[in-house]
mmCIF file of C-alpha atoms in Angstrom:
data_model
loop_
_atom_site.group_PDB
_atom_site.id
_atom_site.type_symbol
_atom_site.label_atom_id
_atom_site.label_comp_id
_atom_site.label_asym_id
_atom_site.label_seq_id
_atom_site.Cartn_x
_atom_site.Cartn_y
_atom_site.Cartn_z
ATOM 1 C CA MET A 1 2.446 25.161 15.093
ATOM 2 C CA SER A 2 5.222 27.151 12.957
ATOM 3 C CA SER A 3 8.512 25.127 12.391
ATOM 4 C CA GLU A 4 10.160 27.804 14.627
ATOM 5 C CA THR A 5 8.006 27.038 17.752
ATOM 6 C CA LYS A 6 7.868 23.065 17.141
ATOM 7 C CA LYS A 7 10.550 21.897 20.112
ATOM 8 C CA HIS A 8 9.556 17.955 19.339
ATOM 9 C CA PRO A 9 9.552 15.536 16.462
ATOM 10 C CA TYR A 10 5.975 14.535 16.848
ATOM 11 C CA HIS A 11 2.882 15.529 14.169
ATOM 12 C CA LEU A 12 0.354 17.436 16.158
ATOM 13 C CA VAL A 13 -2.429 16.884 13.465
ATOM 14 C CA ASP A 14 -4.872 19.558 12.546
ATOM 15 C CA PRO A 15 -8.506 19.135 13.262
ATOM 16 C CA SER A 16 -10.193 16.786 11.237
ATOM 17 C CA PRO A 17 -14.247 16.122 10.230
ATOM 18 C CA TRP A 18 -13.531 12.807 9.177
ATOM 19 C CA PRO A 19 -13.861 10.878 12.682
ATOM 20 C CA LEU A 20 -17.306 12.213 12.889
ATOM 21 C CA LEU A 21 -17.891 11.593 9.638
ATOM 22 C CA GLY A 22 -16.868 7.941 9.775
ATOM 23 C CA SER A 23 -18.810 7.524 12.801
ATOM 24 C CA VAL A 24 -21.970 8.828 11.353
ATOM 25 C CA ALA A 25 -21.331 6.446 8.371
ATOM 26 C CA ALA A 26 -20.443 3.481 10.795
ATOM 27 C CA VAL A 27 -24.283 4.403 12.935
ATOM 28 C CA VAL A 28 -26.356 4.742 9.600
ATOM 29 C CA MET A 29 -24.739 1.422 7.996
ATOM 30 C CA ALA A 30 -25.549 -0.577 11.020
ATOM 31 C CA ILE A 31 -29.222 0.549 11.484
ATOM 32 C CA GLY A 32 -29.574 0.529 7.651
ATOM 33 C CA ALA A 33 -28.115 -3.059 8.003
ATOM 34 C CA ILE A 34 -30.769 -4.235 10.530
ATOM 35 C CA THR A 35 -33.639 -2.056 8.815
ATOM 36 C CA TYR A 36 -32.471 -4.629 5.939
ATOM 37 C CA MET A 37 -32.457 -7.707 7.535
ATOM 38 C CA LYS A 38 -36.017 -7.227 9.170
ATOM 39 C CA GLY A 39 -37.611 -6.650 5.057
ATOM 40 C CA GLY A 40 -36.746 -2.785 4.444
ATOM 41 C CA THR A 41 -34.885 -1.262 1.892
ATOM 42 C CA PRO A 42 -30.981 -1.723 1.964
ATOM 43 C CA ILE A 43 -30.626 1.829 0.852
ATOM 44 C CA TYR A 44 -29.742 3.041 3.938
ATOM 45 C CA MET A 45 -27.143 0.591 4.361
ATOM 46 C CA PHE A 46 -25.335 1.187 0.696
ATOM 47 C CA ALA A 47 -25.577 4.919 1.881
ATOM 48 C CA GLY A 48 -23.647 4.063 4.993
ATOM 49 C CA LEU A 49 -21.464 1.848 3.273
ATOM 50 C CA ALA A 50 -20.522 4.960 0.454
ATOM 51 C CA LEU A 51 -20.037 7.268 3.344
ATOM 52 C CA ILE A 52 -17.455 4.707 5.025
ATOM 53 C CA LEU A 53 -15.618 4.683 1.763
ATOM 54 C CA TYR A 54 -15.682 8.084 1.070
ATOM 55 C CA THR A 55 -14.536 8.771 4.810
ATOM 56 C CA MET A 56 -11.567 6.414 4.129
ATOM 57 C CA TYR A 57 -10.420 7.805 0.815
ATOM 58 C CA VAL A 58 -10.274 11.466 2.011
ATOM 59 C CA TRP A 59 -8.795 10.605 5.641
ATOM 60 C CA TRP A 60 -5.937 8.452 4.083
ATOM 61 C CA ARG A 61 -5.586 11.370 1.249
ATOM 62 C CA ASP A 62 -4.909 13.657 4.097
ATOM 63 C CA ILE A 63 -2.431 11.355 5.746
ATOM 64 C CA ILE A 64 -0.821 11.202 2.169
ATOM 65 C CA LYS A 65 -0.558 14.586 2.153
ATOM 66 C CA GLU A 66 0.984 14.916 5.330
ATOM 67 C CA ALA A 67 3.757 12.628 4.687
ATOM 68 C CA GLN A 68 4.566 13.837 0.905
ATOM 69 C CA THR A 69 3.722 17.676 1.175
ATOM 70 C CA GLU A 70 3.998 18.672 4.920
ATOM 71 C CA LYS A 71 6.638 16.161 5.503
ATOM 72 C CA ALA A 72 5.274 15.778 8.668
ATOM 73 C CA HIS A 73 5.934 12.131 9.075
ATOM 74 C CA THR A 74 9.430 12.062 11.112
ATOM 75 C CA THR A 75 11.176 8.761 12.481
ATOM 76 C CA GLN A 76 8.843 8.875 15.466
ATOM 77 C CA VAL A 77 6.135 9.600 13.653
ATOM 78 C CA GLN A 78 6.511 6.734 11.095
ATOM 79 C CA PHE A 79 7.158 4.205 14.336
ATOM 80 C CA GLY A 80 3.841 5.365 16.110
ATOM 81 C CA LEU A 81 2.395 4.534 12.621
ATOM 82 C CA LYS A 82 3.912 1.171 12.167
ATOM 83 C CA PHE A 83 2.801 0.083 15.924
ATOM 84 C CA GLY A 84 -0.368 1.203 14.834
ATOM 85 C CA VAL A 85 -0.477 -1.045 12.232
ATOM 86 C CA PHE A 86 0.753 -4.216 14.270
ATOM 87 C CA LEU A 87 -1.695 -3.360 17.055
ATOM 88 C CA PHE A 88 -4.762 -3.637 14.025
ATOM 89 C CA ILE A 89 -3.094 -7.262 12.911
ATOM 90 C CA VAL A 90 -2.914 -8.582 16.498
ATOM 91 C CA SER A 91 -6.737 -7.524 16.613
ATOM 92 C CA GLU A 92 -7.468 -9.381 13.477
ATOM 93 C CA VAL A 93 -5.395 -12.145 14.434
ATOM 94 C CA MET A 94 -7.952 -12.577 17.725
ATOM 95 C CA PHE A 95 -10.754 -12.596 15.036
ATOM 96 C CA PHE A 96 -9.453 -15.813 13.410
ATOM 97 C CA VAL A 97 -8.478 -17.120 16.839
ATOM 98 C CA ALA A 98 -12.225 -16.886 17.298
ATOM 99 C CA TRP A 99 -13.190 -18.912 14.351
ATOM 100 C CA PHE A 100 -10.281 -21.590 15.068
ATOM 101 C CA TRP A 101 -11.642 -22.284 18.412
ATOM 102 C CA ALA A 102 -15.360 -22.692 17.319
ATOM 103 C CA PHE A 103 -13.312 -25.582 14.517
ATOM 104 C CA PHE A 104 -11.537 -27.424 17.158
ATOM 105 C CA ASN A 105 -14.348 -26.624 19.715
ATOM 106 C CA ALA A 106 -17.082 -28.906 17.076
ATOM 107 C CA SER A 107 -14.096 -30.970 15.681
ATOM 108 C CA LEU A 108 -12.767 -32.645 18.895
ATOM 109 C CA GLY A 109 -16.380 -33.755 20.005
ATOM 110 C CA HIS A 110 -17.613 -30.667 22.036
ATOM 111 C CA SER A 111 -20.869 -29.992 19.947
ATOM 112 C CA PRO A 112 -24.135 -31.586 18.840
ATOM 113 C CA ALA A 113 -22.362 -32.695 15.875
ATOM 114 C CA GLY A 114 -21.031 -35.535 17.999
ATOM 115 C CA GLU A 115 -17.858 -37.421 17.911
ATOM 116 C CA VAL A 116 -17.799 -37.767 13.931
ATOM 117 C CA TRP A 117 -16.093 -35.253 11.998
ATOM 118 C CA PRO A 118 -16.768 -34.114 9.327
ATOM 119 C CA PRO A 119 -20.397 -34.963 10.358
ATOM 120 C CA GLU A 120 -22.000 -37.580 8.486
ATOM 121 C CA GLY A 121 -23.490 -36.388 5.191
ATOM 122 C CA ILE A 122 -20.651 -33.726 4.635
ATOM 123 C CA GLU A 123 -18.587 -34.476 1.784
ATOM 124 C CA PRO A 124 -15.300 -32.074 2.721
ATOM 125 C CA MET A 125 -12.996 -30.561 0.346
ATOM 126 C CA GLY A 126 -10.262 -32.372 -1.091
ATOM 127 C CA THR A 127 -6.899 -31.598 0.605
ATOM 128 C CA TRP A 128 -4.624 -31.928 -2.438
ATOM 129 C CA GLY A 129 -6.648 -30.116 -5.022
ATOM 130 C CA LEU A 130 -7.610 -26.707 -4.891
ATOM 131 C CA PRO A 131 -6.605 -26.025 -1.408
ATOM 132 C CA PHE A 132 -3.301 -27.060 -1.705
ATOM 133 C CA ILE A 133 -2.980 -25.205 -5.002
ATOM 134 C CA ASN A 134 -4.291 -21.936 -3.370
ATOM 135 C CA THR A 135 -1.764 -22.363 -0.793
ATOM 136 C CA LEU A 136 1.141 -22.499 -3.280
ATOM 137 C CA ILE A 137 0.046 -19.540 -4.858
ATOM 138 C CA LEU A 138 -0.434 -17.619 -1.623
ATOM 139 C CA ILE A 139 3.099 -18.536 -0.356
ATOM 140 C CA THR A 140 4.542 -17.736 -3.636
ATOM 141 C CA SER A 141 2.888 -13.948 -3.602
ATOM 142 C CA GLY A 142 4.398 -13.408 -0.265
ATOM 143 C CA PHE A 143 7.973 -14.208 -1.849
ATOM 144 C CA VAL A 144 7.019 -11.989 -4.843
ATOM 145 C CA LEU A 145 5.667 -9.135 -2.349
ATOM 146 C CA GLU A 146 9.022 -9.204 -0.701
ATOM 147 C CA TRP A 147 11.409 -9.280 -3.258
ATOM 148 C CA GLY A 148 9.514 -6.290 -4.669
ATOM 149 C CA HIS A 149 9.843 -4.894 -1.399
ATOM 150 C CA LYS A 150 13.673 -5.202 -0.988
ATOM 151 C CA GLY A 151 14.242 -3.759 -4.679
ATOM 152 C CA LEU A 152 12.325 -0.253 -3.032
ATOM 153 C CA LEU A 153 14.749 -0.624 -0.472
ATOM 154 C CA LYS A 154 17.502 -0.658 -3.410
ATOM 155 C CA GLU A 155 15.870 2.327 -4.732
ATOM 156 C CA ASP A 156 14.675 -0.025 -7.859
ATOM 157 C CA ARG A 157 11.317 1.260 -8.270
ATOM 158 C CA SER A 158 10.803 -1.178 -11.303
ATOM 159 C CA ARG A 159 11.521 -3.739 -9.243
ATOM 160 C CA ALA A 160 9.212 -2.950 -6.462
ATOM 161 C CA ILE A 161 6.283 -2.352 -8.876
ATOM 162 C CA LYS A 162 6.914 -5.907 -10.511
ATOM 163 C CA GLY A 163 6.956 -7.320 -7.291
ATOM 164 C CA VAL A 164 3.807 -5.403 -6.282
ATOM 165 C CA VAL A 165 1.693 -6.025 -9.051
ATOM 166 C CA GLY A 166 2.755 -9.800 -9.060
ATOM 167 C CA ALA A 167 1.369 -10.412 -5.459
ATOM 168 C CA VAL A 168 -1.965 -8.485 -6.779
ATOM 169 C CA ILE A 169 -2.462 -11.011 -9.478
ATOM 170 C CA LEU A 170 -1.355 -13.988 -7.644
ATOM 171 C CA GLY A 171 -3.945 -12.581 -5.118
ATOM 172 C CA ALA A 172 -6.578 -12.251 -7.813
ATOM 173 C CA ILE A 173 -6.214 -15.871 -8.767
ATOM 174 C CA PHE A 174 -6.149 -17.394 -5.043
ATOM 175 C CA LEU A 175 -10.003 -15.330 -5.256
ATOM 176 C CA GLY A 176 -11.018 -16.520 -8.311
ATOM 177 C CA LEU A 177 -10.193 -20.529 -7.501
ATOM 178 C CA GLN A 178 -11.589 -20.301 -4.192
ATOM 179 C CA VAL A 179 -15.120 -18.768 -5.472
ATOM 180 C CA HIS A 180 -14.434 -21.619 -7.865
ATOM 181 C CA GLU A 181 -13.974 -23.986 -4.708
ATOM 182 C CA TYR A 182 -17.351 -22.582 -3.432
ATOM 183 C CA GLY A 183 -19.054 -23.247 -6.209
ATOM 184 C CA GLU A 184 -18.146 -27.217 -6.424
ATOM 185 C CA ALA A 185 -18.405 -27.483 -2.892
ATOM 186 C CA ALA A 186 -20.790 -30.519 -2.014
ATOM 187 C CA PHE A 187 -22.488 -28.764 1.382
ATOM 188 C CA GLY A 188 -24.196 -25.524 2.080
ATOM 189 C CA PHE A 189 -23.985 -22.796 4.415
ATOM 190 C CA THR A 190 -26.578 -24.004 7.004
ATOM 191 C CA ASP A 191 -25.707 -27.618 6.618
ATOM 192 C CA GLY A 192 -24.353 -28.080 9.933
ATOM 193 C CA ILE A 193 -21.533 -27.092 11.996
ATOM 194 C CA TYR A 194 -19.232 -27.818 9.909
ATOM 195 C CA SER A 195 -20.592 -26.161 6.807
ATOM 196 C CA SER A 196 -21.090 -22.824 8.958
ATOM 197 C CA VAL A 197 -17.565 -22.650 10.418
ATOM 198 C CA PHE A 198 -15.842 -23.810 7.011
ATOM 199 C CA TYR A 199 -17.609 -21.189 5.266
ATOM 200 C CA MET A 200 -17.067 -18.548 7.859
ATOM 201 C CA ALA A 201 -13.315 -19.198 8.429
ATOM 202 C CA THR A 202 -12.588 -19.318 4.824
ATOM 203 C CA GLY A 203 -15.064 -16.673 3.594
ATOM 204 C CA PHE A 204 -13.826 -14.037 6.082
ATOM 205 C CA HIS A 205 -9.771 -15.278 4.990
ATOM 206 C CA GLY A 206 -11.071 -14.788 1.241
ATOM 207 C CA PHE A 207 -12.413 -10.989 2.153
ATOM 208 C CA HIS A 208 -9.080 -10.148 3.761
ATOM 209 C CA VAL A 209 -7.484 -11.287 0.749
ATOM 210 C CA PHE A 210 -9.420 -9.090 -1.593
ATOM 211 C CA VAL A 211 -8.823 -6.188 0.723
ATOM 212 C CA GLY A 212 -5.093 -6.915 0.507
ATOM 213 C CA VAL A 213 -5.354 -7.208 -3.355
ATOM 214 C CA VAL A 214 -7.007 -3.677 -3.269
ATOM 215 C CA ALA A 215 -4.605 -2.303 -0.872
ATOM 216 C CA LEU A 216 -1.324 -3.608 -2.923
ATOM 217 C CA ALA A 217 -2.972 -2.302 -5.947
ATOM 218 C CA VAL A 218 -3.404 1.182 -4.315
ATOM 219 C CA CYS A 219 0.564 0.717 -3.627
ATOM 220 C CA ALA A 220 1.397 -0.017 -7.218
ATOM 221 C CA LEU A 221 -0.549 3.073 -8.348
ATOM 222 C CA ARG A 222 1.440 4.969 -5.551
ATOM 223 C CA LEU A 223 4.534 3.461 -6.766
ATOM 224 C CA LYS A 224 4.169 4.216 -10.245
ATOM 225 C CA LYS A 225 3.419 8.077 -9.198
ATOM 226 C CA GLY A 226 6.820 8.321 -7.173
ATOM 227 C CA ASP A 227 5.357 8.442 -3.755
ATOM 228 C CA PHE A 228 7.147 6.019 -2.056
ATOM 229 C CA THR A 229 11.204 6.223 -1.123
ATOM 230 C CA SER A 230 13.202 3.315 0.374
ATOM 231 C CA LYS A 231 13.549 5.606 3.657
ATOM 232 C CA GLN A 232 9.682 6.552 3.397
ATOM 233 C CA HIS A 233 7.273 3.839 2.544
ATOM 234 C CA ILE A 234 4.523 3.229 5.452
ATOM 235 C CA GLY A 235 1.653 2.631 3.182
ATOM 236 C CA LEU A 236 3.416 -0.053 1.414
ATOM 237 C CA LEU A 237 4.917 -1.698 4.478
ATOM 238 C CA SER A 238 1.595 -1.910 6.084
ATOM 239 C CA ALA A 239 -0.157 -3.372 3.198
ATOM 240 C CA SER A 240 3.030 -6.238 3.172
ATOM 241 C CA TRP A 241 2.646 -6.521 6.641
ATOM 242 C CA TYR A 242 -1.135 -7.465 6.178
ATOM 243 C CA TRP A 243 -0.682 -9.866 3.277
ATOM 244 C CA HIS A 244 1.777 -11.950 5.248
ATOM 245 C CA PHE A 245 -0.226 -12.073 8.165
ATOM 246 C CA VAL A 246 -3.032 -13.112 5.816
ATOM 247 C CA ASP A 247 -0.504 -15.771 3.975
ATOM 248 C CA VAL A 248 0.343 -16.988 7.505
ATOM 249 C CA VAL A 249 -3.987 -17.313 8.293
ATOM 250 C CA TRP A 250 -4.059 -19.366 5.268
ATOM 251 C CA ILE A 251 -1.356 -21.847 6.033
ATOM 252 C CA PHE A 252 -3.473 -22.300 9.543
ATOM 253 C CA LEU A 253 -6.472 -23.013 7.615
ATOM 254 C CA PHE A 254 -5.027 -25.278 5.264
ATOM 255 C CA CYS A 255 -3.170 -27.202 7.719
ATOM 256 C CA TRP A 256 -6.036 -27.633 10.514
ATOM 257 C CA VAL A 257 -9.280 -27.026 8.502
ATOM 258 C CA TYR A 258 -8.473 -29.110 5.053
ATOM 259 C CA TRP A 259 -5.829 -31.255 5.911
ATOM 260 C CA TRP A 260 -6.100 -32.364 9.889
ATOM 261 C CA GLY A 261 -9.927 -31.509 9.721
ATOM 262 C CA ASN A 262 -10.634 -34.192 7.158
ATOM 263 C CA SER A 263 -8.060 -36.897 8.028
ATOM 264 C CA ALA A 264 -8.804 -40.168 8.709
ATOM 265 C CA PHE A 265 -8.033 -39.579 12.807
ATOM 266 C CA PHE A 266 -11.845 -37.987 13.090
ATOM 267 C CA ALA A 267 -13.120 -41.429 11.303
ATOM 268 C CA GLN A 268 -11.305 -43.756 14.059
#
């Protein structure tokens, strides 16, 4: 639609092949994963994953082009993108609610594990060791990222880059310490309900941290290219919201799984 005939502030996107390609890739990966779990070759699963990653790249590339070249991201369009990110984070909250529900359902004596929690034979992680250090690291990363974001709002690109890169480094340290923690664990994934819920909840959180680190690293590269401005930085804002969500989830994990879940309350 030409600028002469456009009478609204919204962006009508051009036809795109990426939704169809993404759907096909998801089906290929799902079928490949099922085949692999039944003893088949993993090649189809990895092929589907590669297609998904490619779709993500080209789709986001087009969105960046819309913002930077076509100037299509008006205030109303930016609001819609922000609201979409908000809804995505809400869906992620519900995902973690399921794991917290599983933890409380088991820990309060409603599972075959019995009334003792953690179950007998399970030596839980020390609350004030690596989990506490990781908590401090992740909380600090949130403040560092917000410091960088405020720098961009003040047109201080150097400060913005330092803040984003600092958050990436702290996030990578967090992941390294979590891997080390898993290596030191005295229980395995299949050692009962406590072990399963612990690894699923903290493991999925670790995956979310990894996704956040990648997103922030991309934002750092885009900042160096000069893509973001104080008025238009939806990509960085979205990554920032996601990172703060990851921080909050970890605080809940630390308080309920590492601290309250390991307390003497359950030994009474």
